[in-house]
Coordinates of C-alpha atoms in Angstrom, one line a residue:
X2 CA -6.9 0.0 15.3
X3 CA -6.8 -3.6 14.0
X4 CA -5.7 -6.1 16.7
X5 CA -4.9 -9.6 15.5
X6 CA -4.4 -11.9 18.5
X7 CA -3.2 -15.5 18.2
X8 CA -5.1 -16.0 14.9
X9 CA -4.8 -19.5 13.4
X10 CA -6.4 -21.1 10.4
X11 CA -6.2 -24.8 9.9
X12 CA -7.3 -27.0 7.0
X13 CA -7.2 -30.5 8.4
X14 CA -3.8 -30.9 10.0
X15 CA -2.2 -28.0 8.1
X16 CA -2.0 -24.6 9.7
X17 CA -1.9 -22.1 6.8
X18 CA -1.9 -19.2 9.4
X19 CA -0.2 -20.2 12.6
X20 CA -0.7 -18.2 15.9
X21 CA -0.2 -14.7 14.4
X22 CA -0.5 -11.6 16.6
X23 CA 0.0 -8.0 15.4
X24 CA -1.5 -4.6 15.9
X25 CA -2.2 -2.2 13.0
X26 CA -2.3 1.5 14.0
X27 CA -5.1 3.7 12.8
X28 CA -4.5 5.7 9.6
X29 CA -1.4 3.7 8.7
X30 CA -0.5 1.3 5.9
X31 CA 0.5 -2.2 7.0
X32 CA 2.0 -4.5 4.3
X33 CA 1.9 -8.3 4.6
X34 CA 4.7 -9.8 2.5
X35 CA 5.8 -13.3 1.8
X36 CA 6.3 -16.0 -0.8
X37 CA 3.4 -17.9 -2.4
X38 CA 1.7 -20.1 0.2
X39 CA 3.0 -18.1 3.2
X40 CA -0.6 -17.4 4.5
X41 CA -0.6 -13.7 3.8
X42 CA -3.9 -13.7 1.8
X43 CA -5.6 -16.0 4.2
X44 CA -4.6 -13.7 7.1
X45 CA -6.0 -10.7 5.1
X46 CA -9.3 -12.4 4.4
X47 CA -9.8 -13.3 8.1
X48 CA -10.1 -9.5 8.8
X49 CA -13.3 -9.2 6.8
X50 CA -14.3 -12.9 7.5
X51 CA -14.2 -14.1 3.9
X52 CA -12.2 -16.8 5.7
X53 CA -13.2 -17.8 9.2
X54 CA -10.4 -18.5 11.7
X55 CA -9.9 -21.7 13.5
X56 CA -8.9 -19.9 16.7
X57 CA -7.8 -16.5 17.9
X58 CA -9.5 -13.1 17.6
X59 CA -9.5 -10.0 15.4
X60 CA -10.8 -6.8 16.8
X61 CA -11.6 -3.6 14.9
X62 CA -11.5 -0.6 17.2
X63 CA -12.0 -3.0 20.1
X64 CA -14.9 -4.8 18.6
X65 CA -14.5 -8.6 17.9
X66 CA -15.3 -9.0 14.2
X67 CA -17.2 -12.2 15.0
X68 CA -19.9 -10.2 16.8
X69 CA -20.9 -8.5 13.5
X70 CA -22.8 -10.4 10.8
X71 CA -20.4 -11.2 8.0
X72 CA -22.3 -9.3 5.3
X73 CA -22.5 -6.2 7.4
X74 CA -18.8 -6.4 8.3
X75 CA -17.8 -6.7 4.6
X76 CA -19.9 -3.7 3.6
X77 CA -18.0 -1.6 6.2
X78 CA -14.5 -2.7 5.0
X79 CA -13.2 -1.8 1.6
X80 CA -11.7 -4.7 -0.4
X81 CA -9.6 -4.6 -3.5
X82 CA -8.2 -7.7 -5.3
X83 CA -5.7 -8.2 -8.2
X84 CA -7.5 -7.7 -11.5
X85 CA -9.8 -5.2 -9.7
X86 CA -12.9 -7.5 -9.9
X87 CA -15.1 -4.9 -11.6
X88 CA -18.6 -6.0 -12.8
X89 CA -18.2 -6.1 -16.6
X90 CA -21.9 -5.4 -17.2
X91 CA -21.9 -2.3 -15.0
X92 CA -20.7 1.2 -16.0
X93 CA -17.9 2.9 -14.0
X94 CA -20.4 4.9 -12.0
X95 CA -22.5 1.8 -11.3
X96 CA -19.4 -0.1 -10.2
X97 CA -18.4 2.7 -7.8
X98 CA -22.0 2.9 -6.4
X99 CA -22.2 -0.8 -5.6
X100 CA -21.9 -0.7 -1.8
X101 CA -23.9 2.6 -1.3
X102 CA -26.7 1.0 -3.2
X103 CA -26.6 -2.1 -0.9
X104 CA -26.6 0.2 2.1
X105 CA -29.8 2.0 0.8
X106 CA -28.3 5.4 0.2
X107 CA -30.7 7.8 -1.7
X108 CA -29.9 8.5 -5.4
X109 CA -28.7 12.0 -4.8
X110 CA -26.2 11.0 -2.1
X111 CA -24.9 8.2 -4.3
X112 CA -24.5 10.5 -7.4
X113 CA -22.6 13.0 -5.3
X114 CA -20.3 10.4 -3.8
X115 CA -19.6 8.8 -7.2
X116 CA -18.7 12.2 -8.7
X117 CA -16.5 13.1 -5.8
X118 CA -14.5 9.8 -6.0
X119 CA -14.2 10.0 -9.8
X120 CA -12.8 13.5 -9.5
X121 CA -10.5 12.4 -6.6
X122 CA -9.1 9.6 -8.8
X123 CA -8.7 11.9 -11.8
X124 CA -11.5 10.2 -13.8
X125 CA -13.6 13.0 -15.4
X126 CA -17.2 12.0 -14.7
X127 CA -18.4 13.4 -18.0
X128 CA -15.9 11.2 -19.8
X129 CA -15.8 8.0 -17.8
X130 CA -19.0 7.6 -15.8
X131 CA -20.9 5.7 -18.5
X132 CA -17.9 3.7 -19.8
X133 CA -17.7 -0.1 -19.1
X134 CA -14.6 -1.8 -17.7
X135 CA -13.5 -3.2 -21.0
X136 CA -13.2 0.4 -22.3
X137 CA -10.7 1.4 -19.7
X138 CA -6.9 0.9 -19.4
X139 CA -5.5 -1.3 -16.7
X140 CA -4.5 1.7 -14.6
X141 CA -8.0 3.2 -15.0
X142 CA -9.6 -0.1 -14.0
X143 CA -7.4 -0.2 -10.9
X144 CA -8.5 3.3 -9.9
X145 CA -12.1 2.4 -10.3
X146 CA -11.6 -0.7 -8.2
X147 CA -10.1 1.4 -5.3
X148 CA -12.8 4.1 -5.7
X149 CA -15.5 1.4 -5.4
X150 CA -13.9 0.0 -2.2
X151 CA -13.8 3.5 -0.7
X152 CA -17.3 4.5 -1.8
X153 CA -19.1 4.0 1.5
X154 CA -16.2 5.7 3.5
X155 CA -14.8 2.7 5.2
X156 CA -12.2 3.1 7.9
X157 CA -10.3 0.0 6.7
X158 CA -9.2 -0.9 3.2
X159 CA -7.9 -4.4 2.5
X160 CA -5.9 -4.9 -0.7
X161 CA -4.7 -8.2 -2.1
X162 CA -1.9 -7.8 -4.7
X163 CA -3.8 -4.7 -6.1
X164 CA -1.0 -3.7 -8.5
X165 CA 0.1 -7.2 -9.6
X166 CA -1.6 -7.0 -13.1
X167 CA -0.2 -3.6 -14.0
X168 CA 2.9 -2.9 -16.0
X169 CA 5.8 -1.3 -14.1
X170 CA 5.2 2.3 -15.2
X171 CA 1.5 2.2 -14.4
X172 CA 2.2 0.3 -11.2
X173 CA 4.5 3.0 -9.9
X174 CA 1.9 5.7 -10.7
X175 CA -0.9 3.6 -9.0
X176 CA 1.2 3.2 -5.9
X177 CA 1.9 7.0 -5.7
X178 CA -1.8 7.7 -6.2
X179 CA -2.8 5.4 -3.4
X180 CA -0.3 6.9 -1.0
X181 CA -1.6 10.4 -1.8
X182 CA -5.2 9.4 -1.3
X183 CA -4.5 7.5 1.9
X184 CA -2.8 10.5 3.3
X185 CA -5.8 12.7 2.3
X186 CA -8.5 10.3 3.6
X187 CA -6.7 8.8 6.6
X188 CA -7.9 5.3 5.7
X189 CA -6.2 2.3 7.5
X190 CA -4.8 0.1 4.7
X191 CA -3.7 -3.6 5.0
X192 CA -2.0 -4.5 1.7
X193 CA -0.7 -8.0 0.7
X194 CA 2.2 -8.3 -1.8
X195 CA 5.0 -10.7 -2.7
X196 CA 7.1 -7.8 -3.7
X197 CA 9.5 -6.5 -1.1
X198 CA 10.3 -3.4 -3.1
X199 CA 6.6 -2.5 -2.9
X200 CA 6.4 -3.3 0.8
X201 CA 9.2 -1.0 1.6
X202 CA 7.8 1.8 -0.5
X203 CA 4.2 1.5 0.7
X204 CA 4.3 0.3 4.3
X205 CA 4.5 2.2 7.6
X206 CA 5.1 -1.3 9.0
X207 CA 5.8 -4.6 7.2
X208 CA 4.7 -8.1 8.3
X209 CA 7.0 -10.8 6.9
X210 CA 5.3 -14.3 6.8
X211 CA 6.6 -17.7 5.9
X212 CA 4.8 -21.1 6.1
X213 CA 1.9 -19.5 8.0
X214 CA 4.0 -17.8 10.7
X215 CA 4.8 -14.2 11.3
X216 CA 8.6 -13.9 11.3
X217 CA 9.0 -10.1 11.8
X218 CA 6.6 -7.1 12.1
X219 CA 8.5 -3.8 12.1
X220 CA 9.1 -0.6 10.3
X221 CA 10.8 -0.8 6.8
X222 CA 13.9 0.8 8.2
X223 CA 14.4 -1.8 10.9
X224 CA 13.5 -4.8 8.7
X225 CA 16.1 -3.7 6.2
X226 CA 18.8 -2.9 8.8
X227 CA 18.1 -5.7 11.2
X228 CA 16.2 -8.7 9.6
X229 CA 15.1 -11.1 12.2
X230 CA 16.0 -14.3 10.4
X231 CA 17.9 -15.7 7.4
X232 CA 14.5 -15.9 5.5
X233 CA 13.8 -12.2 6.1
X234 CA 17.4 -11.4 5.0
X235 CA 16.9 -13.4 1.8
X236 CA 13.5 -11.7 1.1
X237 CA 15.0 -8.3 1.7
X238 CA 17.9 -9.1 -0.7
X239 CA 21.3 -8.3 0.9
X240 CA 22.7 -6.8 -2.3
X241 CA 19.7 -4.4 -2.8
X242 CA 19.3 -3.5 0.9
X243 CA 21.4 -0.3 0.8
X244 CA 19.5 1.1 -2.1
X245 CA 16.1 0.3 -0.5
X246 CA 17.3 2.1 2.6
X247 CA 18.1 5.2 0.5
X248 CA 14.6 5.1 -0.9
X249 CA 13.3 5.8 2.6
X250 CA 15.4 8.9 3.2
X251 CA 14.9 12.4 1.9
X252 CA 17.7 14.4 0.3
X253 CA 17.0 17.1 2.9
X254 CA 18.3 14.7 5.5
X255 CA 21.6 14.3 3.6
X256 CA 22.4 17.9 2.8
X257 CA 26.1 19.0 3.2
X258 CA 27.4 22.5 3.4
X259 CA 28.9 24.0 0.3
X260 CA 28.0 24.7 -3.3
X261 CA 27.8 22.5 -6.4
X262 CA 27.1 23.0 -10.1
X263 CA 24.2 21.5 -12.0
X264 CA 20.5 21.2 -11.8
X265 CA 19.3 21.4 -8.2
X266 CA 17.7 18.3 -6.6
X267 CA 14.6 19.0 -4.5
X268 CA 15.1 18.4 -0.8
X269 CA 12.0 16.2 -0.7
X270 CA 13.3 13.8 -3.3
X271 CA 14.4 10.4 -2.2
X272 CA 18.1 9.8 -1.5
X273 CA 18.0 6.8 -3.9
X274 CA 16.7 9.1 -6.7
X275 CA 19.5 11.6 -5.9
X276 CA 22.2 9.0 -6.1
X277 CA 20.8 7.8 -9.4
X278 CA 20.9 11.3 -10.8
X279 CA 24.4 11.9 -9.5
X280 CA 25.7 8.7 -11.1
X281 CA 23.8 9.3 -14.4
X282 CA 25.1 12.8 -14.7
X283 CA 28.7 11.8 -13.7
X284 CA 28.9 14.6 -11.1
X285 CA 30.3 14.1 -7.5
X286 CA 27.8 16.6 -6.1
X287 CA 24.6 18.5 -7.0
X288 CA 23.0 21.5 -5.3
X289 CA 19.8 21.0 -3.2
X290 CA 16.8 23.2 -3.4
X291 CA 14.5 23.7 -0.4
X292 CA 10.7 23.9 -0.4
X293 CA 11.0 27.7 -0.7
X294 CA 13.1 27.4 -3.9
X295 CA 16.3 28.6 -2.3
X296 CA 19.6 26.5 -2.4
X297 CA 20.3 25.0 1.0
X298 CA 23.6 23.1 0.3
X299 CA 24.7 20.1 -1.7
X300 CA 24.3 16.3 -1.8
X301 CA 27.3 14.1 -2.7
X302 CA 27.9 10.7 -4.1
X303 CA 30.3 9.9 -1.2
X304 CA 27.8 11.1 1.4
X305 CA 24.9 9.0 0.0
X306 CA 27.1 5.9 -0.2
X307 CA 28.1 6.3 3.4
X308 CA 24.4 6.5 4.4
X309 CA 23.7 3.4 2.4
X310 CA 26.5 1.4 4.0
X311 CA 25.9 2.6 7.6
X312 CA 23.4 -0.1 8.7
X313 CA 25.9 -2.8 7.8

C-alpha cells in the first residue's frame, strides 16, 4: 500500500505538485498521466525521495518514507527511467546485479538472481550476460533496465516513461511483457506516462494530473465513461473513447447465441481486437472459441458497436 496524503512540492511561489492525495493498492498498477509540466514525474520521485516534498506525507505499508534514510529507501524501491539508464561500461549481468552488490549479497546469490531474471525476461544468460548495453536492441535494453530494478525483489517499482524511447511494435511487446511479469511477481507499480492509450491499457487505476493538481483518480472504465472535467475529457479523446472502452472488455463478455462462419476469435481476446477483425474481414459475425477449444457462440459488429456506444 502506498498512501499519498496532501503532498505538495513548491519551487519558490510555484506549486509543481499541489495537495495531492491518493492510495495505491498492493499488487496493482497505478498510472499517472498528464501533459508536460503537470507534475507527474515530480510526484513519482517524491515516493523514493529523489525529490523531497514541501509538505504532506507518503507512507509505504504504513511507514512514513521520511523515517528511512534516502539511500536505503531507494535501494528498496525499483526505479526505471526512459532510456533505461544502463551503465554503458558494465555488462548486462553487472547492470542487473547493481543493487544486490550494494546490499552486500554474496556472489553465489547474486549469480543465481541474475540468471533467474535474465531467463524471466527471455534473455538467454549464455548469450546476453557478457554483452554491453550498446550491443543490445532498444527492447532488450528496456528489459535489462526493468530486470535491474527488480533484482533485489522490491515490493514497489517506479517507472518514468519507461517505453517512451521504443518504436510502436517493440513498445507494445514491452507493455505486454511487463503486465505478465507484474502478474507473476505481484509487484506494486507506479508508472508515469503522457500517453492515455498506455494508461488505459496498463493501469488498474489512473491518476490524471494538470498544473500540479490531481483531477481524477479512478479505474480506466470510469475515467473513460465519466471524465471528471473538460481537461480529462480532452485527454481521453471523445472520438477515441468508445474504442478504448472496447479494449478493456473481453470477447467472452460479448458472446451472443448462434453460429457464424469464419476463423473463431478466442474468448479472451479484447473486444476492440474482435471489432477490428470483423471490420477487416467484412463479416457481420464470427464464432467465439472458449478456453477449452469449443465454440461458445458468436460475436457481432452490431453487438460490439452497441457496447462501445453504451457509456454515452
